[in-house]
Amino acid sequence: MERRAEAPPPPPPPQGLDFTVENVEKALHQLYYDPNIENKNLAQKWLMQAQVSPQAWHFSWLLLHMDKVPEIQYFGASALHIKISRYWNDIPADQYESLKSQLFTHITRFASGSKIVLTRLCVALASLALSMMPEAWPCAVADMVRVFQAEDSNVDGRARCLALLELLTVLPEEFQTSRLPQYRKGQVRSVLAQECGSVFPLLEQLLQQQDSPGFIKQKVLKCFSSWVQLEIPLMDCENLIQAAFTSLQDPELFDTAVEAVVNAISQPDAQRYVNTLLKLIPPVLGLQEQLRQAVQSGDMETSHGICRIAVALGENHSRALLDQVEHWQSFLALVNMIMFCTGIPGHYPVNETTSSLTLTFWYTLQDDILSFEPDKQAVYQQVYRPVYFQLVDVLLHKAQFPSDEEYGFWSSDEKEQFRIYRVDISDTLMYVYEMLGAELLSSLYDKLGRLLTNTEQPSTWQHTEALLYGFQSIAETIDVNYSDVVPGLIGLIPRISISNVQLADTVMFTIGSLSEWLADHPVMINNVLPLVLQALGNPELSISSVSTLKKICRECKYDLPPYAANIVAVSQEVLMKQIHKTSQCMWLMQALGFLLSALQVEEILKNLHSLITPYIQQLEKLADETPNPSNRLAIIHILGLLSNLFTTLDISHHDDDHESTEVKKLPVQQGPNPVVVVLQQVFQLIQKVLSKWLNDAQVVESVCAIFEKSVKTLLDDFAPMVPQLCEMLGQMYSTIPQVSAIELTRQLVHIFAHEPAHFPPIKALFLLVTSVTLTLFQQGPRDHPDIVDSFMQLLAQALKRKPDLFLCSNLDVKAVFQCGVLSLKFPEAPTVKASCGFFTELLPRCGEIAPVGQVVHENGKALLQAVLEGIGGQASRSLMDHFAEILFALNKHCFSLLSVWIKEAMQQDGFPSARVTPEQKENFSQQILRERVNKRRVKEMVKEFTLLCRGLHGTEYTADY
């Protein structure tokens, strides 16, 4: 031991070390004790190779000698497990018995030794049993029980018992994670389920014995927990479940017993055993007194555990239990117990963490009730509608904020958990609306009305806020346009005494949720708009006030012209005072864009002038300054404001989903688009900013965003800007190629390339971007996968929208093709995907565009070579569908060429992978060449072939593929 404790000398290169006991021990010492992280990594890498080496069979047993330290013994046991579980086919059948016997001997030896080593040895034996059963080891589990129950004078009986329980516990766990093929898994599962007859009586006996110590009982419950996940019939588990219920009274066993009961009840197969489920309701209901005591004494762990059991029974089996109509009262009692858990006293998550567990149950119960045929549903609606109304009251009570003083002591993490909890409650209320309908809104409105008009008993702001929150939860997603209580609610809102930020936030969000209703009832806008404009000036209400104004401006824009001047003035004021954070400023600009869209052109220009001028002046000043980090942020901010304004300012109403009658409110606009007028005015200024900031990707991106958003919104109205924008983009990209410039070029190609008037500038820009990018490829494109990605998407877009661009005499189609082939070999998946997209668009043009046909004829073999390399293992498996698309296109449009190329390619030794045989390659080639109609079949062939190439065919890695 002393000798081994010395620091080992620096290891020779891993490949030079033999896998001997001494070297393994040195490497382990290095892994655990060497302070140098590089040496640790080298040791770990070498040890991983050692574990899978043939020598592992030899050194593993030697490492398990009792005089070794546990870390070394553990490595030996782990190596055995890896060899048995992953390399089972390497073990000769005549060695199974000796391996089994050695493992039994070592487990017995370690029964009183190191716990972690014992567990690894048990896992190794479990893996051996799973691989041998049922043919080579028919009664494996019964044998295990027999071996460990046999008297052995060397080993203490209790230690033997614990070792057996450990082995029986890890056996089902090892089965769940084993790499057995699917057909074997089903076979072994049914054998194990039968073998529970050897296990459960033993477990029952150990739980019932008076002298069984607590740690043995705990191990028994864990073992039961592990076995029930093998889909063992619930009735076979009945005795042990009852014993687990009894164990809930023992604080030492409580957590393990909860886990056992929940696992047993939750197994999917359990719903077939309705009689057993019905027998479980009384013991669950019998836990109510223990639950109440736990709540009173603040014992959160106990209340949480009991709630988990009640919810497991209710949530997993509500349909089966509802079907037992004659037992409706006992199920209703269970539902009421879960209701108690939902409404458990205290504030989540500070005083309790239980109520959140119950929310999914209410969804499930409602779904099950509404899935019955009408007559049965009517009966259950009668029973459960009052329960669901009670649930709404309970949830709104739970959603209430604590007192200001108490909330002040909460940590930011607790506040965030509470916020998420309220969102979950909101989702539940929205779902419950399906069950309760309009009556739910009326109930909420009546309660709010009583609360706000009761002068004798003033209410807390928390109560008011929770009721509003309930209303908002429903109005946000459900169409309340036909509700007769919304006018009353809009009338009540101004009466709310807002003394608190949380209440003010909820008032704002409630108004926002009613914006569509306001669009249909414009006369009510004036009731709430002043509240929203007033809130805009409060930084604490930033998110709620700005998002609400944006919703109103989007939904009600045709009714807002009378208020436009006021909205713009208030917005300008808060923008100038810099009250809001950047993202809210951007939303506010989007809101103003919606608002201005509904005005006359002169009005729009007038408002734009007053809104934008201060920013333009600021930008002019910044453009003259020497670039530095602070003015960079200011420039990006101003450019962001402009692009967000232009995102939504759309006088042509491309995005309108209003009825055509509403659009007729506005006369047809004459003259240039106001956005274009403004862009032309600031164009030179933007060019000036660019000239100083061309090196800064974010500034360039912000400039491109202004035009990209405008192009997307204005579409054809953007036409007057096309020539000068193309020129500017060309200059930008020639100086410093950047992704945002290619993206904007792609947008212009998409919208304008097919129009004769705009073809010349678009063509010139496309050729320039292509030429600059080709130069980049010559210099080495590996540092710019994002540019390559965008460039490939641009080429695909050009082929889609205007294939004539590939007829230009000064476009080097061959170089473009070669760049595409090179891009297919990039390690970045998005770049490869974009390159595949380019070829999928290019190949169908072989016949109609002569230069493309010629290049494919001359260079197509290189493309096929790259595709096959990717399929052979060079590219991520997630890309196989995209490679399949190229093969399909080659086969469809270049069949005669492909049949020659694929034959030549597949004749290369070891290509596309050394793992596939000539027969498999020939078979794949023939399959591909035969399939010219069904693309899905080609994708399946490619997936199959890539697994063969990677040596993964028939392994567990293919399960989700």
mmCIF file of C-alpha atoms in Angstrom, residues 57 80-97 99-100 103 124-133 135-137 179-181 183-184:
data_model
loop_
_atom_site.group_PDB
_atom_site.id
_atom_site.type_symbol
_atom_site.label_atom_id
_atom_site.label_comp_id
_atom_site.label_asym_id
_atom_site.label_seq_id
_atom_site.Cartn_x
_atom_site.Cartn_y
_atom_site.Cartn_z
ATOM 1 C CA TRP A 57 -10.634 -10.148 -18.202
ATOM 2 C CA LEU A 80 -16.094 -6.619 -15.515
ATOM 3 C CA HIS A 81 -19.501 -5.005 -15.952
ATOM 4 C CA ILE A 82 -18.421 -3.261 -19.181
ATOM 5 C CA LYS A 83 -17.001 -6.479 -20.624
ATOM 6 C CA ILE A 84 -20.150 -8.461 -19.767
ATOM 7 C CA SER A 85 -22.684 -5.823 -20.849
ATOM 8 C CA ARG A 86 -21.013 -4.553 -24.040
ATOM 9 C CA TYR A 87 -18.902 -7.468 -25.254
ATOM 10 C CA TRP A 88 -21.130 -10.411 -24.390
ATOM 11 C CA ASN A 89 -20.628 -12.011 -27.778
ATOM 12 C CA ASP A 90 -16.866 -12.262 -27.101
ATOM 13 C CA ILE A 91 -17.448 -14.630 -24.144
ATOM 14 C CA PRO A 92 -17.363 -18.352 -25.075
ATOM 15 C CA ALA A 93 -20.469 -20.206 -23.864
ATOM 16 C CA ASP A 94 -18.342 -22.741 -21.975
ATOM 17 C CA GLN A 95 -17.092 -19.927 -19.700
ATOM 18 C CA TYR A 96 -20.534 -18.714 -18.587
ATOM 19 C CA GLU A 97 -20.677 -20.983 -15.528
ATOM 20 C CA LEU A 99 -17.870 -16.429 -14.688
ATOM 21 C CA LYS A 100 -21.149 -16.767 -12.810
ATOM 22 C CA LEU A 103 -19.079 -13.317 -9.453
ATOM 23 C CA ALA A 124 -22.088 -7.150 -13.334
ATOM 24 C CA LEU A 125 -23.880 -10.326 -12.180
ATOM 25 C CA ALA A 126 -27.252 -8.773 -13.098
ATOM 26 C CA SER A 127 -25.948 -8.058 -16.602
ATOM 27 C CA LEU A 128 -24.677 -11.639 -16.875
ATOM 28 C CA ALA A 129 -28.076 -12.992 -15.780
ATOM 29 C CA LEU A 130 -29.959 -10.834 -18.308
ATOM 30 C CA SER A 131 -27.728 -12.075 -21.145
ATOM 31 C CA MET A 132 -28.049 -15.740 -20.087
ATOM 32 C CA MET A 133 -31.739 -15.975 -19.259
ATOM 33 C CA GLU A 135 -32.007 -20.514 -22.070
ATOM 34 C CA ALA A 136 -28.561 -20.593 -20.426
ATOM 35 C CA TRP A 137 -29.793 -19.729 -16.932
ATOM 36 C CA ARG A 179 -28.433 -2.882 -24.482
ATOM 37 C CA LEU A 180 -30.452 -6.020 -25.236
ATOM 38 C CA PRO A 181 -32.011 -6.114 -28.728
ATOM 39 C CA TYR A 183 -36.930 -8.939 -29.230
ATOM 40 C CA ARG A 184 -34.733 -10.113 -26.313
#
